[in-house]
mmCIF file of C-alpha atoms and ligand atoms in Angstrom:
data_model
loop_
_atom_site.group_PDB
_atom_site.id
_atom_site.type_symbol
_atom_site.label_atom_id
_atom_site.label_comp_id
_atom_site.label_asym_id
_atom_site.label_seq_id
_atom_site.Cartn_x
_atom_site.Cartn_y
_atom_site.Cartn_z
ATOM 1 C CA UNK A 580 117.773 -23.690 124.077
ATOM 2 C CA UNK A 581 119.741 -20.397 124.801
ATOM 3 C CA UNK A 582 118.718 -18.914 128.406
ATOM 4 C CA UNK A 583 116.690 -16.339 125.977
ATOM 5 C CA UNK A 584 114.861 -18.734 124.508
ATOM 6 C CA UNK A 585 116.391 -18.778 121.326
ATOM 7 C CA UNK A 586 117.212 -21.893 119.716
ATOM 8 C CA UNK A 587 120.654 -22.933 119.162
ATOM 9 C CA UNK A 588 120.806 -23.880 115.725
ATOM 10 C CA UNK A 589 123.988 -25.885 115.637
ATOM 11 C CA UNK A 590 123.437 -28.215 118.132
ATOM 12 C CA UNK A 591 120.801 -28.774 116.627
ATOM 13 C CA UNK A 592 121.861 -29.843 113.358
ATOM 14 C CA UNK A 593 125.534 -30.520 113.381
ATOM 15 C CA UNK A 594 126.593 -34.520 113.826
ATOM 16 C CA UNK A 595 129.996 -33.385 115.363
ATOM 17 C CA UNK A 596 130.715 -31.576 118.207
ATOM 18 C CA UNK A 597 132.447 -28.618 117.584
ATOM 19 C CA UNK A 598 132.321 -24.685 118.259
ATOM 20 C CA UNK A 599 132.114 -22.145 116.104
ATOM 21 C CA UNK A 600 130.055 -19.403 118.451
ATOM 22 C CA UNK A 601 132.048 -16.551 119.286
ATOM 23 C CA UNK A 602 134.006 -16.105 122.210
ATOM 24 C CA UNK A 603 132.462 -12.837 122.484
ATOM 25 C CA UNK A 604 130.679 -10.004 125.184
ATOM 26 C CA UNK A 605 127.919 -11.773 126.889
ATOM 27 C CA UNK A 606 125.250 -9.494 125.925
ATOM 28 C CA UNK A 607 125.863 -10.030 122.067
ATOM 29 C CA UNK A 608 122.828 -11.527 120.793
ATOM 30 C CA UNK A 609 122.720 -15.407 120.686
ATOM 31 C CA UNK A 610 121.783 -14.825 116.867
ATOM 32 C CA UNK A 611 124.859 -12.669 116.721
ATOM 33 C CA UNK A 612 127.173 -15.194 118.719
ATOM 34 C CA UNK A 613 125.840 -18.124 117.053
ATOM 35 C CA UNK A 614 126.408 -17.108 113.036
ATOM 36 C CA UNK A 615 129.483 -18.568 110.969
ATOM 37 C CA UNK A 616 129.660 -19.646 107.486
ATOM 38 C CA UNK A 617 130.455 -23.283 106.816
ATOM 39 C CA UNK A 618 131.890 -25.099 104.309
ATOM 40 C CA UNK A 619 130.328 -28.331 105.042
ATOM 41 C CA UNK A 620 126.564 -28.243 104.044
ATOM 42 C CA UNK A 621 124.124 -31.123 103.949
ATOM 43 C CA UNK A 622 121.922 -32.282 100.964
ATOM 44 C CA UNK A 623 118.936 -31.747 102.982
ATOM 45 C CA UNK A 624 116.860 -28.803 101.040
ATOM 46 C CA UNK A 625 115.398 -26.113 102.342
ATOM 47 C CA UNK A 626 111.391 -25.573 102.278
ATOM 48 C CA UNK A 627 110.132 -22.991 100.158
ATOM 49 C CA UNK A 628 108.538 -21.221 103.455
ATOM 50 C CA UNK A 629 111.945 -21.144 104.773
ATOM 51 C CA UNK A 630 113.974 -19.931 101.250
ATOM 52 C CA UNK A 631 110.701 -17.142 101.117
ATOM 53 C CA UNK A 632 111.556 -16.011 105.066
ATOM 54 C CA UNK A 633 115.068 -15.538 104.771
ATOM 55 C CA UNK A 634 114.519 -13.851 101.347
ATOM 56 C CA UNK A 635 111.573 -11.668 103.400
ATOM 57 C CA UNK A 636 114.188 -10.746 105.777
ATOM 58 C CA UNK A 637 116.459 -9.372 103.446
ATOM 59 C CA UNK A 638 113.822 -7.621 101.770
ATOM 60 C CA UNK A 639 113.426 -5.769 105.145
ATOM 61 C CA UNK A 640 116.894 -4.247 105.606
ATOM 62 C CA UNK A 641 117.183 -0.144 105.815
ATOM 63 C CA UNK A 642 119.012 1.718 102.385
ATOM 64 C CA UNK A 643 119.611 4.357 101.704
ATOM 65 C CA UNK A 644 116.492 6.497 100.373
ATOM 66 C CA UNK A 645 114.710 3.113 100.678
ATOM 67 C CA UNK A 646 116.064 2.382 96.787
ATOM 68 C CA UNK A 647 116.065 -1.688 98.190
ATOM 69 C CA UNK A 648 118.823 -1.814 95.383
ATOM 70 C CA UNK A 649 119.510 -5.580 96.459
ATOM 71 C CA UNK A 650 118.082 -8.359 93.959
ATOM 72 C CA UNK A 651 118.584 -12.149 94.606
ATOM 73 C CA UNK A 652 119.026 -15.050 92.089
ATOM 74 C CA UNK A 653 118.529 -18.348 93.507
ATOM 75 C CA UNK A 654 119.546 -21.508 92.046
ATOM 76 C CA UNK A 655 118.147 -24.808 93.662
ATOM 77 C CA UNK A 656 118.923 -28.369 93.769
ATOM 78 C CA UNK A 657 115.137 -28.630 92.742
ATOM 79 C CA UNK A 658 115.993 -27.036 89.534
ATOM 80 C CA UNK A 659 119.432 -29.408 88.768
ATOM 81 C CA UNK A 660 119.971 -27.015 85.505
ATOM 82 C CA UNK A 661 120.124 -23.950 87.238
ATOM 83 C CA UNK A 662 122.084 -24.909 90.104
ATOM 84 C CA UNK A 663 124.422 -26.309 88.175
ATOM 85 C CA UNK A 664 125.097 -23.274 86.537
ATOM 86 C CA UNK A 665 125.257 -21.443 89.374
ATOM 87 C CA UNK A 666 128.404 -23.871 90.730
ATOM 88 C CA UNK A 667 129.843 -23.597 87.440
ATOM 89 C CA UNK A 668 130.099 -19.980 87.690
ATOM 90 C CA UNK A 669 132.070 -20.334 91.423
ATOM 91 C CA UNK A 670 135.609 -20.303 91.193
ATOM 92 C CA UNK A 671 136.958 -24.264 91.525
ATOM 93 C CA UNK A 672 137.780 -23.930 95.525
ATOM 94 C CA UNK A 673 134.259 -22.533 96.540
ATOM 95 C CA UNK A 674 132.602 -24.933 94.130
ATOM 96 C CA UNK A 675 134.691 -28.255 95.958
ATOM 97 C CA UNK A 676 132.477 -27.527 99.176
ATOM 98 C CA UNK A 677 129.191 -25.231 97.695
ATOM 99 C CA UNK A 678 127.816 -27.709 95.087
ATOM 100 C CA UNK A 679 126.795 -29.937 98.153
ATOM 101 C CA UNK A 680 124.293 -27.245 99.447
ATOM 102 C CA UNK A 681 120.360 -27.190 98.552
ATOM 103 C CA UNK A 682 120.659 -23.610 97.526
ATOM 104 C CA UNK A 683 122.994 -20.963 96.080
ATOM 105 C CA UNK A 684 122.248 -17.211 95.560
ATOM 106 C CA UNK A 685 123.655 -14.519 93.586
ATOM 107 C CA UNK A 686 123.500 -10.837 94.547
ATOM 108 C CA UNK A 687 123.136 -7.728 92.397
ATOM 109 C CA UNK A 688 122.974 -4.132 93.532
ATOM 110 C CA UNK A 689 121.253 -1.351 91.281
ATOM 111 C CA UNK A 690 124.160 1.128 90.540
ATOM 112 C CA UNK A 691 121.503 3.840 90.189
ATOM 113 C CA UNK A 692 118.814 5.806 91.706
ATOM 114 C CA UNK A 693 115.451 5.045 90.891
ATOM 115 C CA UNK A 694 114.410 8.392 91.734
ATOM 116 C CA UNK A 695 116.663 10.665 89.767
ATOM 117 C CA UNK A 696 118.655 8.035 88.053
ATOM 118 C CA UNK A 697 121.934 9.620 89.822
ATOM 119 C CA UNK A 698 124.802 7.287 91.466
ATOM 120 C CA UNK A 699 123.791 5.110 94.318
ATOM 121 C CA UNK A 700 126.956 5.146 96.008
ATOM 122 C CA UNK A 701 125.677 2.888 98.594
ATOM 123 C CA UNK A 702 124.150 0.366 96.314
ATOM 124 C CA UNK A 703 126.452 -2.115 97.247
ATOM 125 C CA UNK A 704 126.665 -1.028 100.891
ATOM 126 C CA UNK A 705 122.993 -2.047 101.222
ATOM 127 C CA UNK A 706 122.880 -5.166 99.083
ATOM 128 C CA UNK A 707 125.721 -5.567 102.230
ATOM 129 C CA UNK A 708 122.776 -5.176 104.966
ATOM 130 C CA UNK A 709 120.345 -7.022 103.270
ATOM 131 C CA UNK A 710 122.618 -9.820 103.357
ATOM 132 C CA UNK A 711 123.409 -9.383 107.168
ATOM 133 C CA UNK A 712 119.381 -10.095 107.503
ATOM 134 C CA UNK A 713 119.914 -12.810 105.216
ATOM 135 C CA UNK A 714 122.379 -14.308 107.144
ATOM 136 C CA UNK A 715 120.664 -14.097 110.847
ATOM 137 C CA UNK A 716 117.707 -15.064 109.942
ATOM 138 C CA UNK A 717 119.003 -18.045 107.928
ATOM 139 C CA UNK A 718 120.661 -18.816 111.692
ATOM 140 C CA UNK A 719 117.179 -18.508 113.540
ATOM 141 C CA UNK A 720 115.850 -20.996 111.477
ATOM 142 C CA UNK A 721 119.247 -23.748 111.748
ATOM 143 C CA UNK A 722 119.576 -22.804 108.365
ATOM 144 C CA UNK A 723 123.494 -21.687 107.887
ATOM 145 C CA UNK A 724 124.891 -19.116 105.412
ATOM 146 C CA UNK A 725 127.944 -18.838 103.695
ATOM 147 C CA UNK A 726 128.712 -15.660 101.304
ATOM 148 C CA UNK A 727 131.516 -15.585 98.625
ATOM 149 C CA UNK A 728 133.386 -13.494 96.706
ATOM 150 C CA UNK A 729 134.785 -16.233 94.487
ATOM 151 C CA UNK A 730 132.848 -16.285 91.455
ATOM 152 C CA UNK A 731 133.289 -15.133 88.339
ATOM 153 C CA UNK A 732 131.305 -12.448 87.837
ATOM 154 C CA UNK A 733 131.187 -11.563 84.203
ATOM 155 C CA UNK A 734 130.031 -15.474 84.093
ATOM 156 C CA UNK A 735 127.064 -14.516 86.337
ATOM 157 C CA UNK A 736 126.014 -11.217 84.519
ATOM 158 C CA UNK A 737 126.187 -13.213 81.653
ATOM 159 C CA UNK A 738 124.104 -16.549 82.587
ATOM 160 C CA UNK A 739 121.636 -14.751 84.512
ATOM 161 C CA UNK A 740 120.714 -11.661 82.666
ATOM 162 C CA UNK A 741 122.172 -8.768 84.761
ATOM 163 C CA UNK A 742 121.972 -5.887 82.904
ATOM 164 C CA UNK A 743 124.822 -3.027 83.204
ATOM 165 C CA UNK A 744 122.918 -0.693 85.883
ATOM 166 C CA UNK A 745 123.137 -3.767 88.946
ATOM 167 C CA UNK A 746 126.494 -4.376 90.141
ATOM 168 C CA UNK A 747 127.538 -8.056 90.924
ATOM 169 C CA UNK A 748 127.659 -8.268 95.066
ATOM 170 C CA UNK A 749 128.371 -11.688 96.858
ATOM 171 C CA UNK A 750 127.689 -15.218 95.876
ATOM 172 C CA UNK A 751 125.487 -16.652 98.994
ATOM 173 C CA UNK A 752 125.713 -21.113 100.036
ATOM 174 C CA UNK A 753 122.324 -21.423 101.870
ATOM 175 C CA UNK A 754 121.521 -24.763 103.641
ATOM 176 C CA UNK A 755 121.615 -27.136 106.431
ATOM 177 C CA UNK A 756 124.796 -27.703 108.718
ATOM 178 C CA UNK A 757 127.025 -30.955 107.193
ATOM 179 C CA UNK A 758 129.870 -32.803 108.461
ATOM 180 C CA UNK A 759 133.448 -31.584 108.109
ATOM 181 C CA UNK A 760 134.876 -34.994 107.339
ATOM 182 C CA UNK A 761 132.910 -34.681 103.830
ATOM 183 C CA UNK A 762 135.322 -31.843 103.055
ATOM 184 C CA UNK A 763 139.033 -32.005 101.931
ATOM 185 C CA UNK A 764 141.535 -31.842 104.288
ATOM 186 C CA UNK A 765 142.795 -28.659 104.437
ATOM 187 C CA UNK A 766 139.026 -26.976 104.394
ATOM 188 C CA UNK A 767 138.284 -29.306 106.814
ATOM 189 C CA UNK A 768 140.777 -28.233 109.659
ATOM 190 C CA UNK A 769 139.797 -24.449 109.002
ATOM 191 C CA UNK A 770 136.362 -25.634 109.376
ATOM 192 C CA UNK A 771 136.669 -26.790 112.782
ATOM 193 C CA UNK A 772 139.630 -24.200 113.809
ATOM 194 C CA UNK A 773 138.061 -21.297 116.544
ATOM 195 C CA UNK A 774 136.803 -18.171 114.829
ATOM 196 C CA UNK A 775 138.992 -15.251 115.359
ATOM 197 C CA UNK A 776 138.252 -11.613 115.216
ATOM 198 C CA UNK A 777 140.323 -7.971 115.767
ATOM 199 C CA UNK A 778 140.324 -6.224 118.880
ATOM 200 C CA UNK A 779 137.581 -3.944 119.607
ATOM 201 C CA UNK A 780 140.277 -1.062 119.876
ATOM 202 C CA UNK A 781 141.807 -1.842 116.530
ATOM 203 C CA UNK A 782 138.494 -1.301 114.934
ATOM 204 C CA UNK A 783 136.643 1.253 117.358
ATOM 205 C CA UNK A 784 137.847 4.735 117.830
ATOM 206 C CA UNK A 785 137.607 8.015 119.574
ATOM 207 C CA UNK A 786 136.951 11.139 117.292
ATOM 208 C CA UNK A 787 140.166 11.592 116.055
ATOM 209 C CA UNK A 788 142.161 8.788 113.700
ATOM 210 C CA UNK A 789 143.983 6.386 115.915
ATOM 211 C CA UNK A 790 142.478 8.195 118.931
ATOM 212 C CA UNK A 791 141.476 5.292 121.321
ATOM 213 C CA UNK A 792 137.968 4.719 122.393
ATOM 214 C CA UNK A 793 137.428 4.939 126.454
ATOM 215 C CA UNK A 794 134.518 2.264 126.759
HETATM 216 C C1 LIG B 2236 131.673 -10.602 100.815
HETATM 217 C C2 LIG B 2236 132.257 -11.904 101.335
HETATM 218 C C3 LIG B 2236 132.970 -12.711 100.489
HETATM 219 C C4 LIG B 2236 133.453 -13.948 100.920
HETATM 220 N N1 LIG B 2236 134.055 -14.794 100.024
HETATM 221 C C5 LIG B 2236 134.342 -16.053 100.379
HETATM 222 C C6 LIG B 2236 134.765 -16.998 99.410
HETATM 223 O O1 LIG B 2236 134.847 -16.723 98.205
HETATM 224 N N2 LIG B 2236 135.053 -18.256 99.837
HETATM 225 C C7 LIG B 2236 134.944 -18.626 101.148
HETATM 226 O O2 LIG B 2236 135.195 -19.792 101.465
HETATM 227 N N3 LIG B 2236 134.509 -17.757 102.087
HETATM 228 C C8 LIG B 2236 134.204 -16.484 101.741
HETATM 229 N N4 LIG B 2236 133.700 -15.595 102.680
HETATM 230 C C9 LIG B 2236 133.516 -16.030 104.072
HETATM 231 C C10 LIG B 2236 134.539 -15.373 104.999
HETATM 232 O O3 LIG B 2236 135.777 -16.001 104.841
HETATM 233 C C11 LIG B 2236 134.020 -15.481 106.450
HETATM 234 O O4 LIG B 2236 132.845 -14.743 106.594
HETATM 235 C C12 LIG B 2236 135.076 -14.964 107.439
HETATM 236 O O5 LIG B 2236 136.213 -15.801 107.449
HETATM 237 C C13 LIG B 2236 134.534 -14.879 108.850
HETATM 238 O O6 LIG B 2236 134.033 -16.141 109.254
HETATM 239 P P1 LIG B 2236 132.561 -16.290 109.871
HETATM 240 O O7 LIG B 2236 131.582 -15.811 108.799
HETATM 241 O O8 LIG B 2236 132.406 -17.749 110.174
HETATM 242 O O9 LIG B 2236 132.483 -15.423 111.074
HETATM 243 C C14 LIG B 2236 133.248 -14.351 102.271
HETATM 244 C C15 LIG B 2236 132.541 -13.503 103.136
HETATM 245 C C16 LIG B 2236 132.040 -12.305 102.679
HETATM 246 C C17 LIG B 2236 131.224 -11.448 103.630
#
């Protein structure tokens, strides 16, 4: 247990010892410090309570005129027809390590306003947030998340139904934490490797372009 009382999900759950928090500012929040997407996911499902909270904390994220363009469509181990066809539409390197998780998820993002029907320019931008609520909340419960570009996506608007108006966002790998050594060996080493991130002042400016930030 973290000294603010929040539980650390990956010593809880992972059967090797190895550290993925970030080697960041102490004052980032343990949820914060303690996120990073895995390859290596267990078999072990996920409750429905759980799948519904995580989804509940997504549905919670701020957009922009509250249009809550994001939509989610989950394929389970539970239902071995869907989730297979939800590997199947991965691309072959996300599908060596994904198929092993309980539970994959497939984002869409209405393109449109429901108000007016004009562009939602942010569309994607929010399905973005909603995931970021996916993701820590997934943490607070040990549950790990792992989002992925890699997938074909006229596959998914085709098996699933998406109509044109809903943009394809990210693929999501929900699920418990599994052991590296299950994964191939390359995958494996980057699984274990530190996590490494820009400099604040490559990222963080002044008010001008380039100008730096005095913090
Ligand atoms: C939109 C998006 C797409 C991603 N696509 C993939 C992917 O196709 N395959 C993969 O293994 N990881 C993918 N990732 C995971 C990133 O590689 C990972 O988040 C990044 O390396 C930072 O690591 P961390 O999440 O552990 O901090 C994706 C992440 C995001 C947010």
């Amino acid at each position: 247990m973290a000294s603010n009382g929040i539980a650390m999900p990956l010593e809880a759950t992972t059967p090797v010892n190895i550290d993925k928090y970030a080697d960041t500012h102490p004052r980032v929040h343990e949820l914060i410090r303690t996120r990073w997407s895995p390859r290596a996911f267990s078999s072990r499902a996920v409750s429905d309570e759980d799948l519904k909270i995580v989804l509940e904390a997504a549905r919670w994220a701020a957009s922009c005129y509250n249009e809550q363009p994001w939509r989610f469509f989950v394929g389970r181990k539970s239902d071995p027809e869907a989730h297979a066809r939800f590997v199947d539409i991965l691309v072959p390197a996300n599908q060596v390590w994904a198929k092993s998780a309980p539970v994959l998820i497939i984002m869409a993002a209405k393109r449109t306003f429901s108000h007016n029907g004009s562009p939602n320019y942010y569309g994607l931008h929010d399905a973005g947030q909603a995931l970021a609520h996916l993701m820590l909340q997934a943490n607070a419960l040990g549950l790990h998340a792992h989002a992925m570009a890699g997938f074909d996506r006229d596959k998914a608007r085709q098996e699933i139904g998406i109509p044109d108006d809903y943009d394809l966002g990210a693929a999501v790998v929900l699920g418990y934490l599994g052991n590296p050594d299950q994964l191939p060996e390359q995958t494996r080493k980057a699984e274990v490797a530190k996590r490494q991130r820009k400099p604040l002042d490559e990222i963080a400016f002044g008010s001008h372009w380039n100008e730096p930030l005095a913090l």
